[in-house]
Amino acid sequence: MEDEKRTEHKRKRYSLEDLISLAEEIKDKDLREKVIEFLKNPFPTHRDIESTNVPLEDSPASIRWHHKYKGGLIEHTLATTKIALKIADALEEVYNLNINKDVLIAGGLLHDIMKPFNYVEDIEGEKYDHIPKFHLDHLTLVVAELYKRNFPIEVIKVVASHHGEYGSMKPDSIEGWILHYADTIDAFLNDIAIKICQARAKDIGINEIEIYNLFTPLKIYEIRTREGREKLREKLSEIFNIEGEKE
């Protein structure tokens, strides 16, 4: 029964094919091929960048903040790109704009692609940390690689400025601001949900990773919002077969 409950709630894991499928929506043939090639072969071309052996599909999107679990990066990448496209649709409809969706898709899919080269996995394969020998942060790596691979300057700029007002370069286009806020929306929502997962894991005495193996943090947030904290704790206790309640 316990295994059945866990299987019922198993978190969907996305794959490289999901990213490629979204990249196929890029209308410009040359850009589409460049993006797909980058997704398939993201390894930096500089000789001094060593492999961390963290696959794109397994990588978290951060260590202590949003999407910090296995598979978090690809989840965040898909959500950010799709959110950006929805924002673009709304702005086009209301303001009669002509937003470059190709640039948005390319920027969304590639904005964090170098994060796996900043992370290492622990021996148990459950947690991640920053590489002990620091080389370059993920944003510097991806911008350098985009230049190396001769990407259009519009794509390079939206990726380089996706940290918005918090980065060294602010966006200089509508596409740049859309990507920044799409990234921020997904990251901040997930971060709020992560804190709820941490609190409930502590309540019932389990490792928070066990929750992420079954749920996206946002699903936990949804349950807490609609049914309340105590009901959420009861559900998690039942799923993880926890006897009684811990104060």
Short mmCIF file of N, CA and C in Angstrom, two decimals, residues 1-2 5-6 9-10 193-225 227-246:
data_model
loop_
_atom_site.label_atom_id
_atom_site.label_comp_id
_atom_site.label_asym_id
_atom_site.label_seq_id
_atom_site.Cartn_x
_atom_site.Cartn_y
_atom_site.Cartn_z
N MET A 1 0.83 -1.20 0.00
CA MET A 1 0.00 0.00 0.00
C MET A 1 0.86 1.25 0.00
N GLU A 2 1.92 1.26 0.81
CA GLU A 2 2.82 2.41 0.88
C GLU A 2 3.47 2.68 -0.47
N LYS A 5 0.99 4.26 -2.86
CA LYS A 5 0.78 5.69 -2.59
C LYS A 5 1.94 6.51 -3.14
N ARG A 6 3.16 6.01 -3.00
CA ARG A 6 4.32 6.75 -3.48
C ARG A 6 4.35 6.79 -5.00
N HIS A 9 2.06 9.41 -6.50
CA HIS A 9 2.49 10.80 -6.39
C HIS A 9 3.86 11.06 -7.04
N LYS A 10 4.38 10.08 -7.77
CA LYS A 10 5.73 10.20 -8.33
C LYS A 10 5.87 11.46 -9.17
N ALA A 193 7.99 27.52 -2.12
CA ALA A 193 7.51 26.15 -1.94
C ALA A 193 8.56 25.27 -1.28
N ILE A 194 9.84 25.50 -1.60
CA ILE A 194 10.93 24.74 -0.97
C ILE A 194 10.89 24.92 0.54
N LYS A 195 10.67 26.14 0.99
CA LYS A 195 10.64 26.42 2.44
C LYS A 195 9.50 25.68 3.12
N ILE A 196 8.37 25.55 2.43
CA ILE A 196 7.25 24.78 2.98
C ILE A 196 7.61 23.31 3.06
N CYS A 197 8.26 22.79 2.04
CA CYS A 197 8.70 21.39 2.05
C CYS A 197 9.67 21.13 3.19
N GLN A 198 10.59 22.04 3.40
CA GLN A 198 11.56 21.89 4.48
C GLN A 198 10.88 21.85 5.84
N ALA A 199 9.90 22.72 6.03
CA ALA A 199 9.20 22.77 7.31
C ALA A 199 8.39 21.50 7.56
N ARG A 200 7.70 21.03 6.54
CA ARG A 200 6.88 19.82 6.72
C ARG A 200 7.76 18.58 6.86
N ALA A 201 8.89 18.53 6.18
CA ALA A 201 9.81 17.41 6.34
C ALA A 201 10.33 17.36 7.77
N LYS A 202 10.64 18.51 8.32
CA LYS A 202 11.10 18.58 9.71
C LYS A 202 9.99 18.15 10.67
N ASP A 203 8.75 18.53 10.36
CA ASP A 203 7.61 18.16 11.19
C ASP A 203 7.50 16.65 11.37
N ILE A 204 7.66 15.91 10.27
CA ILE A 204 7.41 14.47 10.33
C ILE A 204 8.71 13.66 10.38
N GLY A 205 9.84 14.34 10.45
CA GLY A 205 11.11 13.67 10.67
C GLY A 205 11.67 12.91 9.49
N ILE A 206 11.56 13.50 8.29
CA ILE A 206 12.14 12.86 7.11
C ILE A 206 13.09 13.85 6.43
N ASN A 207 13.90 13.33 5.53
CA ASN A 207 14.76 14.19 4.72
C ASN A 207 13.91 14.85 3.64
N GLU A 208 14.07 16.14 3.45
CA GLU A 208 13.25 16.85 2.45
C GLU A 208 13.40 16.26 1.05
N ILE A 209 14.54 15.63 0.77
CA ILE A 209 14.75 15.02 -0.54
C ILE A 209 13.68 13.97 -0.84
N GLU A 210 13.21 13.30 0.21
CA GLU A 210 12.16 12.30 0.02
C GLU A 210 10.89 12.93 -0.56
N ILE A 211 10.61 14.14 -0.15
CA ILE A 211 9.44 14.85 -0.69
C ILE A 211 9.66 15.17 -2.16
N TYR A 212 10.84 15.69 -2.49
CA TYR A 212 11.11 16.08 -3.88
C TYR A 212 11.11 14.88 -4.83
N ASN A 213 11.37 13.71 -4.32
CA ASN A 213 11.32 12.51 -5.16
C ASN A 213 9.90 12.19 -5.60
N LEU A 214 8.92 12.66 -4.82
CA LEU A 214 7.52 12.36 -5.12
C LEU A 214 6.73 13.56 -5.63
N PHE A 215 7.08 14.74 -5.20
CA PHE A 215 6.32 15.94 -5.53
C PHE A 215 7.23 17.04 -6.04
N THR A 216 6.68 17.91 -6.89
CA THR A 216 7.33 19.19 -7.10
C THR A 216 6.99 20.04 -5.88
N PRO A 217 7.90 20.90 -5.44
CA PRO A 217 7.60 21.76 -4.30
C PRO A 217 6.32 22.57 -4.49
N LEU A 218 6.04 23.00 -5.72
CA LEU A 218 4.83 23.79 -5.97
C LEU A 218 3.56 22.99 -5.74
N LYS A 219 3.61 21.67 -5.95
CA LYS A 219 2.44 20.84 -5.66
C LYS A 219 2.19 20.81 -4.16
N ILE A 220 3.26 20.74 -3.38
CA ILE A 220 3.13 20.80 -1.92
C ILE A 220 2.53 22.14 -1.51
N TYR A 221 2.99 23.21 -2.14
CA TYR A 221 2.47 24.55 -1.85
C TYR A 221 0.98 24.63 -2.18
N GLU A 222 0.59 24.03 -3.30
CA GLU A 222 -0.81 24.03 -3.69
C GLU A 222 -1.68 23.31 -2.65
N ILE A 223 -1.22 22.15 -2.19
CA ILE A 223 -1.98 21.39 -1.19
C ILE A 223 -2.09 22.20 0.10
N ARG A 224 -0.98 22.82 0.52
CA ARG A 224 -0.99 23.62 1.75
C ARG A 224 -1.96 24.80 1.63
N THR A 225 -1.97 25.42 0.46
CA THR A 225 -2.84 26.58 0.24
C THR A 225 -4.31 26.19 0.28
N GLU A 227 -5.73 23.13 1.38
CA GLU A 227 -6.20 22.25 2.45
C GLU A 227 -5.64 22.59 3.82
N GLY A 228 -4.62 23.44 3.88
CA GLY A 228 -4.08 23.85 5.17
C GLY A 228 -2.86 23.04 5.59
N ARG A 229 -2.11 23.60 6.54
CA ARG A 229 -0.86 22.98 6.96
C ARG A 229 -1.06 21.63 7.62
N GLU A 230 -2.07 21.52 8.49
CA GLU A 230 -2.27 20.27 9.21
C GLU A 230 -2.68 19.14 8.28
N LYS A 231 -3.53 19.44 7.34
CA LYS A 231 -3.96 18.42 6.38
C LYS A 231 -2.78 17.97 5.53
N LEU A 232 -1.93 18.91 5.15
CA LEU A 232 -0.73 18.56 4.39
C LEU A 232 0.16 17.65 5.20
N ARG A 233 0.34 17.97 6.47
CA ARG A 233 1.19 17.14 7.32
C ARG A 233 0.61 15.73 7.46
N GLU A 234 -0.69 15.63 7.58
CA GLU A 234 -1.34 14.32 7.68
C GLU A 234 -1.11 13.51 6.41
N LYS A 235 -1.26 14.17 5.27
CA LYS A 235 -1.08 13.46 3.99
C LYS A 235 0.35 12.96 3.84
N LEU A 236 1.31 13.80 4.17
CA LEU A 236 2.71 13.40 4.05
C LEU A 236 3.05 12.28 5.03
N SER A 237 2.50 12.37 6.24
CA SER A 237 2.74 11.31 7.24
C SER A 237 2.20 9.98 6.74
N GLU A 238 1.05 10.01 6.10
CA GLU A 238 0.45 8.78 5.57
C GLU A 238 1.29 8.23 4.42
N ILE A 239 1.70 9.10 3.52
CA ILE A 239 2.48 8.67 2.36
C ILE A 239 3.82 8.07 2.77
N PHE A 240 4.46 8.70 3.76
CA PHE A 240 5.78 8.24 4.18
C PHE A 240 5.72 7.29 5.39
N ASN A 241 4.48 6.88 5.72
CA ASN A 241 4.27 5.87 6.76
C ASN A 241 4.89 6.29 8.09
N ILE A 242 4.61 7.53 8.49
CA ILE A 242 5.11 8.06 9.76
C ILE A 242 4.06 7.82 10.84
N GLU A 243 4.46 7.17 11.91
CA GLU A 243 3.53 6.90 13.01
C GLU A 243 3.39 8.11 13.89
N GLY A 244 2.14 8.54 14.14
CA GLY A 244 1.88 9.63 15.07
C GLY A 244 2.33 10.97 14.49
N GLU A 245 2.31 11.99 15.33
CA GLU A 245 2.70 13.34 14.92
C GLU A 245 3.84 13.81 15.76
N LYS A 246 4.73 14.59 15.16
CA LYS A 246 5.85 15.16 15.89
C LYS A 246 5.64 16.64 16.05
#
